[in-house]
Coordinates of C-alpha atoms and ligand atoms in Angstrom, one line a residue:
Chain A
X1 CA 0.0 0.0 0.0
X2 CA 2.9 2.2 0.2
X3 CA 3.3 3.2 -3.3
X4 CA -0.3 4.1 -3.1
X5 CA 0.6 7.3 -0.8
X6 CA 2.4 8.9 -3.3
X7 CA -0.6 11.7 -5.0
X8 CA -3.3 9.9 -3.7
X9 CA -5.8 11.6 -1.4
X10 CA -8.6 9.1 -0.5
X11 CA -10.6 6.7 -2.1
X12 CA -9.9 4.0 -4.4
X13 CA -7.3 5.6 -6.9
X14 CA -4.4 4.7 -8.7
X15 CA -1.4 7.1 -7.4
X16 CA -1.2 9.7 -10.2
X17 CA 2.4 11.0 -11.2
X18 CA 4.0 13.5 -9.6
X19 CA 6.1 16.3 -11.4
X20 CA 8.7 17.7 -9.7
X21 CA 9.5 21.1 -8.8
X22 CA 10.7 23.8 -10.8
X23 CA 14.3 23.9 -9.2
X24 CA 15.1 20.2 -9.9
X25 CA 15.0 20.3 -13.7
X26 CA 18.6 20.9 -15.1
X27 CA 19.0 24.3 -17.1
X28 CA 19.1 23.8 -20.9
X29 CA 18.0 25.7 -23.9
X30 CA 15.3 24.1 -24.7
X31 CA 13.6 24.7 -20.9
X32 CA 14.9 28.6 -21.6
X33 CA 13.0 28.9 -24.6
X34 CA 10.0 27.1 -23.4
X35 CA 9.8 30.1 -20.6
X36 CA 10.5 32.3 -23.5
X37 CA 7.3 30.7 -25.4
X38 CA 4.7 31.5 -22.9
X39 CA 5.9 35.0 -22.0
X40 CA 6.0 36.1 -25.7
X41 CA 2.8 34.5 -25.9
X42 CA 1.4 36.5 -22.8
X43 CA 3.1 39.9 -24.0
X44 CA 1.3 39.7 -27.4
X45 CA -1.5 38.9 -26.1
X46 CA -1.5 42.7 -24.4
X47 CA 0.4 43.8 -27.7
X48 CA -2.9 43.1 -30.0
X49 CA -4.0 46.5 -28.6
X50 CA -1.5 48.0 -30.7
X51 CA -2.9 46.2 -33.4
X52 CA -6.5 46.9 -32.7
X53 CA -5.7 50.5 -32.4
X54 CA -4.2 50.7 -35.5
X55 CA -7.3 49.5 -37.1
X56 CA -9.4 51.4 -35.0
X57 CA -7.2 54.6 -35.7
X58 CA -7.6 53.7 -39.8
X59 CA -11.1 53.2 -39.5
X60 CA -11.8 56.9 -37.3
X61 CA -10.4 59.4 -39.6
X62 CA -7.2 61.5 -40.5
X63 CA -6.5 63.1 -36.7
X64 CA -6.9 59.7 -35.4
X65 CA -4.7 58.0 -37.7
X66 CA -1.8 61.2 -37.0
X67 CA -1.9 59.8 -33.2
X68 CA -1.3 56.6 -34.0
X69 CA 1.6 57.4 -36.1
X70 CA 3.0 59.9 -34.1
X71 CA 2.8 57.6 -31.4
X72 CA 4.5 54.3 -33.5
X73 CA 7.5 56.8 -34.8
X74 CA 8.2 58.0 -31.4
X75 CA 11.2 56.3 -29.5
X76 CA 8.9 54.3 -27.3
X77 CA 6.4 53.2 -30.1
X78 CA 9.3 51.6 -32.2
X79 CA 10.8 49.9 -29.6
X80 CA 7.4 48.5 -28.6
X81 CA 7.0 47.5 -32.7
X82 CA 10.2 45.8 -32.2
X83 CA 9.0 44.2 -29.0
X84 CA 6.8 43.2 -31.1
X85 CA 7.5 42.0 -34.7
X86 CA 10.6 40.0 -32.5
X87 CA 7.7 38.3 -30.0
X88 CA 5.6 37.5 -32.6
X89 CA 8.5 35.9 -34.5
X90 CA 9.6 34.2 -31.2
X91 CA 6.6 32.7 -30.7
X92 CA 5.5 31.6 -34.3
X93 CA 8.6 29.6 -34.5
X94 CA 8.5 28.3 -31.0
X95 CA 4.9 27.3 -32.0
X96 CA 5.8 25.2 -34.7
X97 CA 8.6 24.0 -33.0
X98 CA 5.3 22.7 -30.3
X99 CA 3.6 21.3 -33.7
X100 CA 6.5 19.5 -34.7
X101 CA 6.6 17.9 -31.6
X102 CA 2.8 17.3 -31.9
X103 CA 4.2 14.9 -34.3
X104 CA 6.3 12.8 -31.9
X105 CA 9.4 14.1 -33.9
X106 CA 12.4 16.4 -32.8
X107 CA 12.3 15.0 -29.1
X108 CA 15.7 13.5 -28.7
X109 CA 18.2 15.4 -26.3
X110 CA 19.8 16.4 -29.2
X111 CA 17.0 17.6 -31.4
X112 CA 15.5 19.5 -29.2
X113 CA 18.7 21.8 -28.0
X114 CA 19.0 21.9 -31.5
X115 CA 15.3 22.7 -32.8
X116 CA 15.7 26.2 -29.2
X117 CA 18.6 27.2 -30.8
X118 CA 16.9 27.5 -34.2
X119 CA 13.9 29.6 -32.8
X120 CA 16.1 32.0 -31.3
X121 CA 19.1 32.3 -33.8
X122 CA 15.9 32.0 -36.3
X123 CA 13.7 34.8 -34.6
X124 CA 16.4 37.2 -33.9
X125 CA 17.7 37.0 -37.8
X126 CA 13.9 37.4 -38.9
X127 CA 13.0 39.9 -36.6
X128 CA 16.3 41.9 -38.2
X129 CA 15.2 41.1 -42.0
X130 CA 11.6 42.4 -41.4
X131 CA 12.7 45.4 -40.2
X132 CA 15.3 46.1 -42.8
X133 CA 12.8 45.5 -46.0
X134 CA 10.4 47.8 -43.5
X135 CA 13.1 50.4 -43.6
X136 CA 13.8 50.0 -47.2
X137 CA 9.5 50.0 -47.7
X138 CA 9.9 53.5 -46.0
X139 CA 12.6 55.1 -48.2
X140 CA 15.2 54.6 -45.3
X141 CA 15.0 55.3 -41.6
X142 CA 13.4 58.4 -40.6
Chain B
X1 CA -27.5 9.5 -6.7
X2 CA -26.0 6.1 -6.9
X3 CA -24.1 7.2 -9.5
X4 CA -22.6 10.5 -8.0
X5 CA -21.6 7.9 -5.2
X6 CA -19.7 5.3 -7.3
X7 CA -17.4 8.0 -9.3
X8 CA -14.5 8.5 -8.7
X9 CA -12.8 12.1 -8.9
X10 CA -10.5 10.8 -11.4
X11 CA -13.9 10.4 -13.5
X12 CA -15.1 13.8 -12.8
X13 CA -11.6 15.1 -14.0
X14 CA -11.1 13.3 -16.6
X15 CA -11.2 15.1 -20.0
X16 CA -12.2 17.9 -18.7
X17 CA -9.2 19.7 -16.8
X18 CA -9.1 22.9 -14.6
X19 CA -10.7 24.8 -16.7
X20 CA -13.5 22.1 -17.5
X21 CA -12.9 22.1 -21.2
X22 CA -11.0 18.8 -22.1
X23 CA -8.7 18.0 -25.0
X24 CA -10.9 20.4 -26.9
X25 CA -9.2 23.6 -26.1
X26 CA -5.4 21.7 -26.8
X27 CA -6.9 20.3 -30.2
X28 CA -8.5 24.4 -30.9
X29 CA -4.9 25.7 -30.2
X30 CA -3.2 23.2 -32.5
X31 CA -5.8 24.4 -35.3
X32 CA -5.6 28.3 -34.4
X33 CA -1.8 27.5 -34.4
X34 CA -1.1 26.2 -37.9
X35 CA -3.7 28.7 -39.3
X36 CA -1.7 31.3 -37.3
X37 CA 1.4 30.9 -39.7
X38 CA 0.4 31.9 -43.2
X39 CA -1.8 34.6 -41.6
X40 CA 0.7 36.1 -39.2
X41 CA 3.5 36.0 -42.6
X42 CA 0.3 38.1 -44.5
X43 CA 0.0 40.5 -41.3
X44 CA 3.2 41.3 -41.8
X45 CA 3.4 42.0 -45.6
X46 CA 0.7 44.3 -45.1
X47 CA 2.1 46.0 -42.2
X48 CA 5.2 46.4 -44.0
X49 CA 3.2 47.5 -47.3
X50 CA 1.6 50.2 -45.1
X51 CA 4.3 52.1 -43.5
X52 CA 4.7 55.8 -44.2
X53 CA 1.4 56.1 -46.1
X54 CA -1.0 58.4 -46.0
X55 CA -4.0 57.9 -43.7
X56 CA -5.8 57.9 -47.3
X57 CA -4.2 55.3 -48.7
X58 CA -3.9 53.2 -46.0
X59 CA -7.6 53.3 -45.7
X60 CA -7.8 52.4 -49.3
X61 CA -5.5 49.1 -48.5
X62 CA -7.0 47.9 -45.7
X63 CA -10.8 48.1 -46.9
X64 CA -9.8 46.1 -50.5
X65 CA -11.3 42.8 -50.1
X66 CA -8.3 40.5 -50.0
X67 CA -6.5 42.6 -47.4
X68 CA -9.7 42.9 -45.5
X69 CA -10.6 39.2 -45.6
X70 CA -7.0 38.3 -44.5
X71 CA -7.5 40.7 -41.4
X72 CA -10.1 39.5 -40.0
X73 CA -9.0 36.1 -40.3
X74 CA -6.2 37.0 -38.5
X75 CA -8.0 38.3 -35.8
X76 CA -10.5 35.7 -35.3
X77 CA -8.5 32.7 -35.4
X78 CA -5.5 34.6 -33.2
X79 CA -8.2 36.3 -30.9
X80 CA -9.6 32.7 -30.1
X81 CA -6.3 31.4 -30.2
X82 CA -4.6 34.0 -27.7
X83 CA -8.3 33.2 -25.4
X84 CA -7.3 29.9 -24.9
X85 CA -4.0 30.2 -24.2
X86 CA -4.4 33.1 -21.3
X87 CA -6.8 30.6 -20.2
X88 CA -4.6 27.7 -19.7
X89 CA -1.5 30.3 -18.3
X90 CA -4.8 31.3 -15.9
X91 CA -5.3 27.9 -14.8
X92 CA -1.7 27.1 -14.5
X93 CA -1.1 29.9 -12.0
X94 CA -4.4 31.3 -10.3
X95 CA -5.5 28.9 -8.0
X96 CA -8.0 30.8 -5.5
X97 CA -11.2 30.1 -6.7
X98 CA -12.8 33.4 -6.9
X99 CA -9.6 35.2 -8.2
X100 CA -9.9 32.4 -11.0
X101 CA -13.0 32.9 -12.0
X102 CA -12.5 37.0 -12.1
X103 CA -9.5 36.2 -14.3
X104 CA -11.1 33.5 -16.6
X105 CA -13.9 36.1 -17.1
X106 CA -11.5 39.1 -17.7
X107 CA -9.9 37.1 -20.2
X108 CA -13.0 36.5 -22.1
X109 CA -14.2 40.2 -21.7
X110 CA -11.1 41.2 -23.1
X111 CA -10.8 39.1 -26.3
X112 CA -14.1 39.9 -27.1
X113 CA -13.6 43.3 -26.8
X114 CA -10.5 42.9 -29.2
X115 CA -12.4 40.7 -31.8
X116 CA -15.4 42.9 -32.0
X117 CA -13.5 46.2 -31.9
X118 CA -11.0 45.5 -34.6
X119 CA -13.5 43.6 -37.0
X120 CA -15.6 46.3 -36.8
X121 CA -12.9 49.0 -37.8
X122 CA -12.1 46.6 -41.0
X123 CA -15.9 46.3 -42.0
X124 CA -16.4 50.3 -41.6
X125 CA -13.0 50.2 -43.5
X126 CA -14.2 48.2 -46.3
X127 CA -18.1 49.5 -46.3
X128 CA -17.5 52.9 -45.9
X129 CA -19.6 55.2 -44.4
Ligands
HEM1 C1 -0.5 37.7 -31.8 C2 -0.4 36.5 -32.0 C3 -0.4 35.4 -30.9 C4 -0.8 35.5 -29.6 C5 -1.3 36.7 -28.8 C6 -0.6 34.2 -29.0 C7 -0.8 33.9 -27.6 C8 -0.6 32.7 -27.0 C9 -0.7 32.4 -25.7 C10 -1.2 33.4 -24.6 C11 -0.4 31.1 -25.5 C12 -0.3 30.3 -24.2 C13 1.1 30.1 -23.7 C14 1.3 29.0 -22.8 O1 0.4 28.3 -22.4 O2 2.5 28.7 -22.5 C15 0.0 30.5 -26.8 C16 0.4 29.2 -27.0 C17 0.7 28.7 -28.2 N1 0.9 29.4 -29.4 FE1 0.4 31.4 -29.6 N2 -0.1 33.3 -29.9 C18 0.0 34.0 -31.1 C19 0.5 33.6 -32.3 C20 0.8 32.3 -32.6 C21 1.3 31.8 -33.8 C22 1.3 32.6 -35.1 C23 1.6 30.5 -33.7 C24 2.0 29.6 -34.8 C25 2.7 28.5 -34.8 C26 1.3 30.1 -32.3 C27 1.5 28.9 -31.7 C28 1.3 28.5 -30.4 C29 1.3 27.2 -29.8 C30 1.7 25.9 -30.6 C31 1.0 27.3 -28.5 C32 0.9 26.2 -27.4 C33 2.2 25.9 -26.7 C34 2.0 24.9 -25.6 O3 1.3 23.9 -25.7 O4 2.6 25.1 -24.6 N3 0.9 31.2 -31.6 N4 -0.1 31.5 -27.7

């Protein structure tokens, strides 16, 4: 009956596993980036505002749209863009890094250091390339 | 009665999770998920094909069919997408009932709030008016 102490309240039930705490799992990338895929996905989830506004700003009139812009050009609007465009990156790659995964593939030791250092070497390169074409969109930086 | 006596909580739990939703949220976020690539790639084409124009022409981009179509697909499927993940960061992390509840509900109000506003600034964007 021993064994049966181990998650088990009362009642007749199996002892369920137990996962251990947070402190006992060994630091590697691939536990970094997973930390990484949930806060990028709770940032844009605040960061659709920006979105929404955008719309919202289009869809008002001339003045309204003038705010937005002002506001996106200024230092703390592009830095937030960044935030963003690099999150949203992040987390696209980190999500199909989940759906490969999904598949039951890329989950050797190996793989998977492999597959965290792709989403980040891969989201940071992106993030750069978006913003360069987005410059070049532009007529240069302004 | 008889019943409610011989389950078990496992059987009460099962497939249904702290948020009493099952496998059916984890299956919605693997579908919101793979539409979420080629939508997020067309976000940002259009963001990109938007900067520095006037308020005019931007109007005139947005409210085109295709580009309006395409946003609001994007919102939809990430606005239901971003619902249930908040949810499951909720559950993982809020654990006092009531404070739970407040935040599930807050979750919902907001992504509502995000859906309806933004889809309506594309339809006023394409209709006119
Ligand atoms: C603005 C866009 C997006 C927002 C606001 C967003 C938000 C979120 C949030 C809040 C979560 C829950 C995080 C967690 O439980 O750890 C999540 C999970 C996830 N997201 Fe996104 N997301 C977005 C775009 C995308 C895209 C484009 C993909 C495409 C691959 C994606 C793939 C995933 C996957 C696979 C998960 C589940 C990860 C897991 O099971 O732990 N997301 N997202």
């Amino acid at each position: 009956m021993a064994e049966l102490e181990a998650g088990a309240t009362k009642g007749p039930q199996r002892p369920r596993p137990l996962s251990p705490h947070l402190q006992i799992y060994k630091m590697s990338l691939t536990f970094v980036m997973s930390g990484f895929h949930r806060v990028t996905g709770f940032v844009l989830y605040f960061g659709i505002l920006l979105l929404a506004w955008w719309l919202i700003a289009a869809a008002s009139g001339p003045n309204a749209y003038a705010n937005f812009e002002w506001f996106m050009g200024s230092l703390i609007g592009r830095l937030m863009l960044l935030g963003y465009t690099w999150g949203l990156i992040h987390h696209s790659l980190g999500g199909i890094r989940h759906l490969i995964w999904d598949t039951s593939r890329g989950l050797e030791h190996a793989e998977r250091e492999l597959l965290a250092l792709a989403t980040i070497v891969g989201s940071i390169s992106l993030t750069l390339v978006v913003w360069v074409i987005g410059y070049l969109a532009m007529g240069g930086p302004r | 009665m008889k019943d409610a006596q011989m389950r078990t909580p496992m059987r009460r739990v099962r497939g249904m999770g702290a948020a009493h939703t099952g496998t059916k949220d984890f299956w919605h976020q693997r579908v919101t998920s793979v539409a979420g690539i080629p939508l997020t790639i067309a976000l940002i084409v259009i963001a990109i094909a938007l900067l520095g124009r006037s308020h005019a022409a931007a109007v005139q981009i947005l409210g085109s069919p295709i580009v309006a179509i395409i946003m609001l697909l994007f919102i939809v499927n990430i606005v239901y997408h971003m619902w249930i993940g908040m949810q499951e960061i909720i559950v993982d992390y809020v654990h006092e009932d009531k404070l739970k509840l407040a935040a599930l509900m807050g979750n919902t109000f907001f992504c509502f709030g995000i859906a309806f506003a933004s889809a309506f600034a594309i339809l006023k964007l394409s209709f006119g008016v």
